[in-house]
Amino acid sequence: MIRIATAVILATASPAAATEIFEAEGAWVGEGLLATGAEAPLERGRCRVEIAPDPEQRDVSVTGSCAVAAGVSDISLRILRSGDARVNAGFWSAATGQTVQFSGTEIGTAIEMQSTTVLLVDETPYESRVSVSAPDAESFAIRQLLRAEGAEAWRLVVDMTYRKAGG
Amino acid sequence: MALRMRLFVLWAMLIVLVLVAVTGIARIRFDDELFRFFDSDLAAFDDFVALSQAFEGDSNDVIMLVEAPDLAEPAVVTAISDFLLDAQFVPGVRAAISPLALRVATENGEFEPLFPYPPPPRDVMAARLDAALENDPSLARLMSADRGAMVVVLPITEDGVDDLRERRDQIGALQDLGERLASAAPGVSVALSGYPVLRDSVARALIDDIVMLTGIGIIVGFIIAITTFRSLRLGLLTLPGPVMAVALAIGLHGHLGVAINTMTIALPVLVLVLATSDSVHIGFERSRQGGRGSARATFRAVRRVAIACILAAITTAVAFAALSTSRSEILAEMGRMGVIVTLASVFTVLLTQTTVLTTAGRFAWFAPLFDRLSAHPPFGRGLEHLPRFAFGAPRLLAWFGLGLLAISTLLYSQAGPRYSLMDSLKPSSPIRTVFERVEERVSPVSQIQIPVTSTDPAIVARVQDVVAEVTGSEQVQSIAGVMGGVDVVEEELPEPLARRLVSRDGTQTLVSVPFRYENGEETLALADRIDAALAAEPGLEGVEVGRVTGLPVMSARVAGVVLDEINRSLLIALGGVGVLIWLWLGNLRVALIALVPNMLPVTLIGAWLMLTGKGIEFSNGLALTVAFGVAVDDTLHVLNRLRLNGGIPHFDRARVFSAIEEVAPALVTTSIVLVLGMGGTLLAENKGVSDFGKIAMAVYVLALIADLVILPAALVVFGPRRDRHKEKEPT
């Protein structure tokens, strides 16, 4: 299975303005750049996901897949509001078979999250940061950074902007 | 009252047949079954099955050819990238193999995509591609040196219940995306090919072809019946038997779960022409019985021709039965279905025509139809005069026939088997054109594959070197070309790609080389050279290297055996027909003579195939065998007439002449039915069906001429000796 897991699973982490992810529903398409591995270069990618929030907007599940020219990988995530502007998330990817836990805060229309469990790539543990912003009313952007544990520099592995499918 | 009861029983039986046919037609399914053709107990097929189970093959690869003035153009690159990303979201598409998935090394030793995003200006991208084309064989396999053509390979799955529909949906979605790609940038063209597209095209053509073949067959039969009987009503009365027979033949496929495929598609139209021929014979005989009561005349007419019709069906069934012994499962199935439908057909047509003509006989308008026919006898289009020519110089013609038979048999025996995977496609087929364009512009598509029971890169590299040396190709592919070997393949490549290099259980690796497929013969010669070179390589002693295989190699090996079987089937059919006539007439000499006019068309066409270098292809071989069985029909009707005239126990020239004179118009008419009824095959989309039809039609024409010229001459010259001194001149 192609190693697009590290980045791709997070590429769909949060939609639009963070406050809107729990309102977002249906099919969304992400366009942008993905790295197919922790040390791989960025390349063009596309994601297609289905977003299904619960009616009370405290819980949202996102399932779909992300593709680069060389392959495609299924992904799944669930995000929960835990009160006091705190959010927790769990992300799974078919490419790695791993689920990574995240925790962070909602500040206005943005979400900032940090991984609370490591992602193992070639037996090297990696930590991760995810930021979600809302450049306009119809889209949201996600940037994800990754670094090996103990390293100083963060690497950009996802830069993806989502729009409603067919919109 | 007895007649009413008889009619009631006949109609009841007919209604049962209608129900069987209709319920069967509702269950009919169409499938190309292209690969099932090779399903056999042959070692070459077992090798291929083992390979397919261990590795990912190319039989599910959709191949897309993208052509553009320059593939380095940013707008073109973006459009192709869009296509690739979207294509992978099409359900069932498991991967995308394209130049856009390749990496190049940077100056600092790291790897980056060959196609960066956003795309650089055209000049920069062109220089990048030109450099990669020189150094990377993987790119050379996927892109032309002039950057004008690119191949994208999309392996699809077929794991649904209805493969045909699933495949059609997948191909349809990819075609839509391809059209979008073509319209996204100026000068871009996109075409799909590959085995899934080929199979979809063949399956679609089967549905169109069977409707067209049956429709044309019925219309032709109807027109010939009208012109022969000079009556619209008699023409219409000739139709029910053939229509019922063909409906039942198709329906039986549905009931027995046999798909209409590239083999069985020929059966309904064969049944149709045979049934029309029988129906015409019944019509002729019914006109001869005009003086009797209508019902009695019909029963007597059917009884008198029934034996010849049944024997004709049996001879055709014998030809099919010979095919049913084939080791190719699909060919054997066609043989079994052929036996069933030809025998069912003759009884259906006899029953239907008896019922219809007896019922029509109850109406006042019926009898005058035959009175008119007696006043204006059916015409034989001039060909009925051919026997006079035969009786003019019987000795010369009989020996000429025998000499021709000997020479043509000798030539035919030298005709070798020919096979091509493209046999089912016409030269103008878009799929074939794309295959050829890919091979011409980019790289060969067909693959030769060698499984190696080792994951040691050094050993695999040795196999790769041998293959490269024999084939002269720089595009041999194996784990030897992957830095890091099996581990990297397993970790970095998508499953459909990894399984082209390493087996599912991880114990074997695959060495494959693309080659330009011309025909089965050349493929086998190349495969044998590789096998020999690998066996002679000292560095591979003790290493388990499998026999060279792959779809082209396997199909060529199996085809060679199956084509030999088809030829053997023809000999079996020949012997079977001879024995059948011998048993029927109790005269071995007449039985042997009867074979001459039926062998001649087959050997003449076989000789022509040899002399023109075409060789014996599947469609040709099948047509010769099956058409032989059908063509015997004419001879049987001649012999039947001779028998009815008392010419078998009291053989003399006058009786032969009389029998030929009486039956010639019917022979001409039924032969025209056979030839023109099969005429629809010339319009068939499936090239195999079209070739089958051409050969069968040629056999029927030659068989008619041989029956009207060589048969009477041979009967007169070589007929039973005891009566030869009593020969009389024809009157």
XYZ file of N, CA, C and O in Angstrom, chain A residues 1-3 31-33 36 41-48 65-72 122, chain B residues 78 81-82 84-86 88-89 94 96 98 100-101 103 111-113 117 490-495:
192
model
N 0.847 -1.202 0.000
C 0.000 0.000 0.000
C 0.874 1.241 0.000
O 1.861 1.302 0.723
N 0.533 2.182 -0.836
C 1.384 3.361 -0.932
C 1.386 4.145 0.370
O 0.383 4.197 1.070
N 2.530 4.745 0.635
C 2.708 5.379 1.941
C 2.237 6.826 1.909
O 3.014 7.759 2.080
N -8.448 19.755 -2.538
C -7.432 19.936 -3.587
C -6.187 20.521 -2.955
O -6.288 21.440 -2.140
N -5.023 20.012 -3.344
C -3.816 20.620 -2.802
C -2.613 19.728 -2.934
O -2.471 18.981 -3.906
N -1.745 19.812 -1.916
C -0.496 19.057 -1.944
C -0.452 18.074 -0.786
O -0.917 18.369 0.306
N 3.602 11.705 0.385
C 3.176 10.304 0.507
C 3.951 9.556 1.593
O 3.804 8.355 1.738
N 8.539 14.009 -0.745
C 8.253 15.374 -1.194
C 6.752 15.596 -1.378
O 5.985 14.643 -1.526
N 6.370 16.869 -1.362
C 4.949 17.191 -1.595
C 4.610 16.977 -3.060
O 5.419 17.235 -3.945
N 3.422 16.476 -3.302
C 2.944 16.361 -4.675
C 1.434 16.629 -4.700
O 0.778 16.683 -3.665
N 0.953 16.771 -5.902
C -0.466 17.119 -6.026
C -1.353 15.974 -5.531
O -1.093 14.806 -5.834
N -2.412 16.311 -4.805
C -3.333 15.295 -4.315
C -4.767 15.771 -4.336
O -5.047 16.965 -4.547
N -5.665 14.825 -4.184
C -7.097 15.155 -4.155
C -7.785 14.190 -3.187
O -7.466 13.001 -3.163
N -8.703 14.724 -2.395
C -9.427 13.874 -1.439
C -10.936 14.000 -1.688
O -11.414 15.074 -2.056
N -11.623 12.930 -1.481
C -13.091 12.965 -1.548
C -13.613 12.348 -0.269
O -13.297 11.186 0.027
N -11.469 8.971 0.792
C -10.151 8.525 0.334
C -9.395 9.697 -0.279
O -9.997 10.680 -0.714
N -8.095 9.567 -0.296
C -7.231 10.589 -0.871
C -6.335 9.946 -1.918
O -5.866 8.825 -1.738
N -6.119 10.666 -3.010
C -5.326 10.112 -4.110
C -4.202 11.055 -4.490
O -4.337 12.280 -4.425
N -3.082 10.456 -4.862
C -2.026 11.173 -5.586
C -1.872 10.414 -6.906
O -2.577 9.425 -7.132
N -0.961 10.841 -7.750
C -0.844 10.188 -9.060
C -0.541 8.708 -8.930
O -0.945 7.906 -9.772
N 0.144 8.344 -7.845
C 0.618 6.959 -7.733
C -0.311 6.039 -6.960
O -0.038 4.853 -6.852
N -1.389 6.561 -6.389
C -2.239 5.641 -5.642
C -3.282 6.351 -4.802
O -3.355 7.583 -4.778
N -4.071 5.544 -4.143
C -5.187 6.072 -3.370
C -5.258 5.333 -2.042
O -4.829 4.170 -1.952
N 8.307 3.485 9.548
C 9.584 2.753 9.527
C 10.203 2.702 10.920
O 11.406 2.968 11.096
N -1.532 19.340 -16.329
C -2.575 19.547 -15.313
C -3.820 18.715 -15.643
O -4.416 18.100 -14.754
N -3.123 15.116 -14.901
C -3.095 14.945 -13.449
C -4.522 14.897 -12.891
O -4.853 14.048 -12.052
N -5.373 15.791 -13.390
C -6.789 15.787 -12.969
C -7.422 14.428 -13.273
O -8.128 13.855 -12.437
N -5.977 11.517 -13.647
C -5.444 10.428 -12.822
C -6.035 10.446 -11.413
O -6.363 9.396 -10.848
N -6.163 11.655 -10.862
C -6.708 11.742 -9.506
C -8.169 11.301 -9.496
O -8.582 10.525 -8.638
N -8.931 11.768 -10.479
C -10.360 11.400 -10.527
C -10.556 9.920 -10.863
O -11.460 9.269 -10.326
N -8.918 7.427 -10.070
C -8.704 6.522 -8.934
C -9.882 6.520 -7.962
O -9.953 5.681 -7.071
N -10.791 7.476 -8.145
C -12.010 7.460 -7.329
C -13.132 6.656 -7.989
O -14.184 6.462 -7.396
N -8.117 0.236 -9.176
C -7.289 -0.074 -8.006
C -5.955 0.657 -7.996
O -5.276 0.683 -6.968
N -3.181 3.497 -10.541
C -2.922 4.217 -11.789
C -1.424 4.143 -12.043
O -0.635 4.617 -11.234
N 1.378 5.420 -14.357
C 1.567 6.471 -15.363
C 2.900 7.160 -15.127
O 3.492 7.024 -14.049
N 3.281 10.090 -14.390
C 3.139 11.059 -13.303
C 3.423 10.441 -11.935
O 3.577 11.156 -10.943
N 3.481 9.101 -11.885
C 3.774 8.445 -10.609
C 5.276 8.243 -10.408
O 5.700 7.805 -9.347
N 9.368 8.990 -10.022
C 10.208 9.916 -9.264
C 11.530 10.085 -10.003
O 11.976 9.195 -10.732
N 14.626 12.064 -3.763
C 13.733 11.828 -4.903
C 12.556 12.802 -4.869
O 12.074 13.169 -3.800
N 12.141 13.201 -6.044
C 10.974 14.086 -6.147
C 10.142 13.650 -7.350
O 10.638 12.929 -8.230
N 8.864 14.056 -7.410
C 8.023 13.639 -8.551
C 8.622 14.114 -9.872
O 9.137 15.233 -9.957
N 4.467 19.869 -9.060
C 3.216 20.635 -9.057
C 3.437 21.903 -8.272
O 3.974 21.856 -7.161
N 7.298 -4.186 -1.389
C 6.160 -4.440 -0.494
C 5.734 -3.176 0.255
O 4.561 -2.943 0.480
N 6.706 -2.341 0.616
C 6.388 -1.176 1.446
C 5.942 0.020 0.626
O 5.065 0.766 1.038
N 6.561 0.219 -0.529
C 6.365 1.482 -1.232
C 5.333 1.441 -2.362
O 4.790 2.469 -2.722
N 5.128 0.260 -2.930
C 4.265 0.225 -4.120
C 2.833 -0.165 -3.788
O 2.598 -0.962 -2.875
N 1.876 0.381 -4.541
C 0.490 -0.062 -4.372
C 0.391 -1.555 -4.704
O 1.160 -2.062 -5.521
N -0.584 -2.199 -4.093
C -0.748 -3.656 -4.249
C -0.742 -4.114 -5.718
O -0.005 -5.047 -6.062
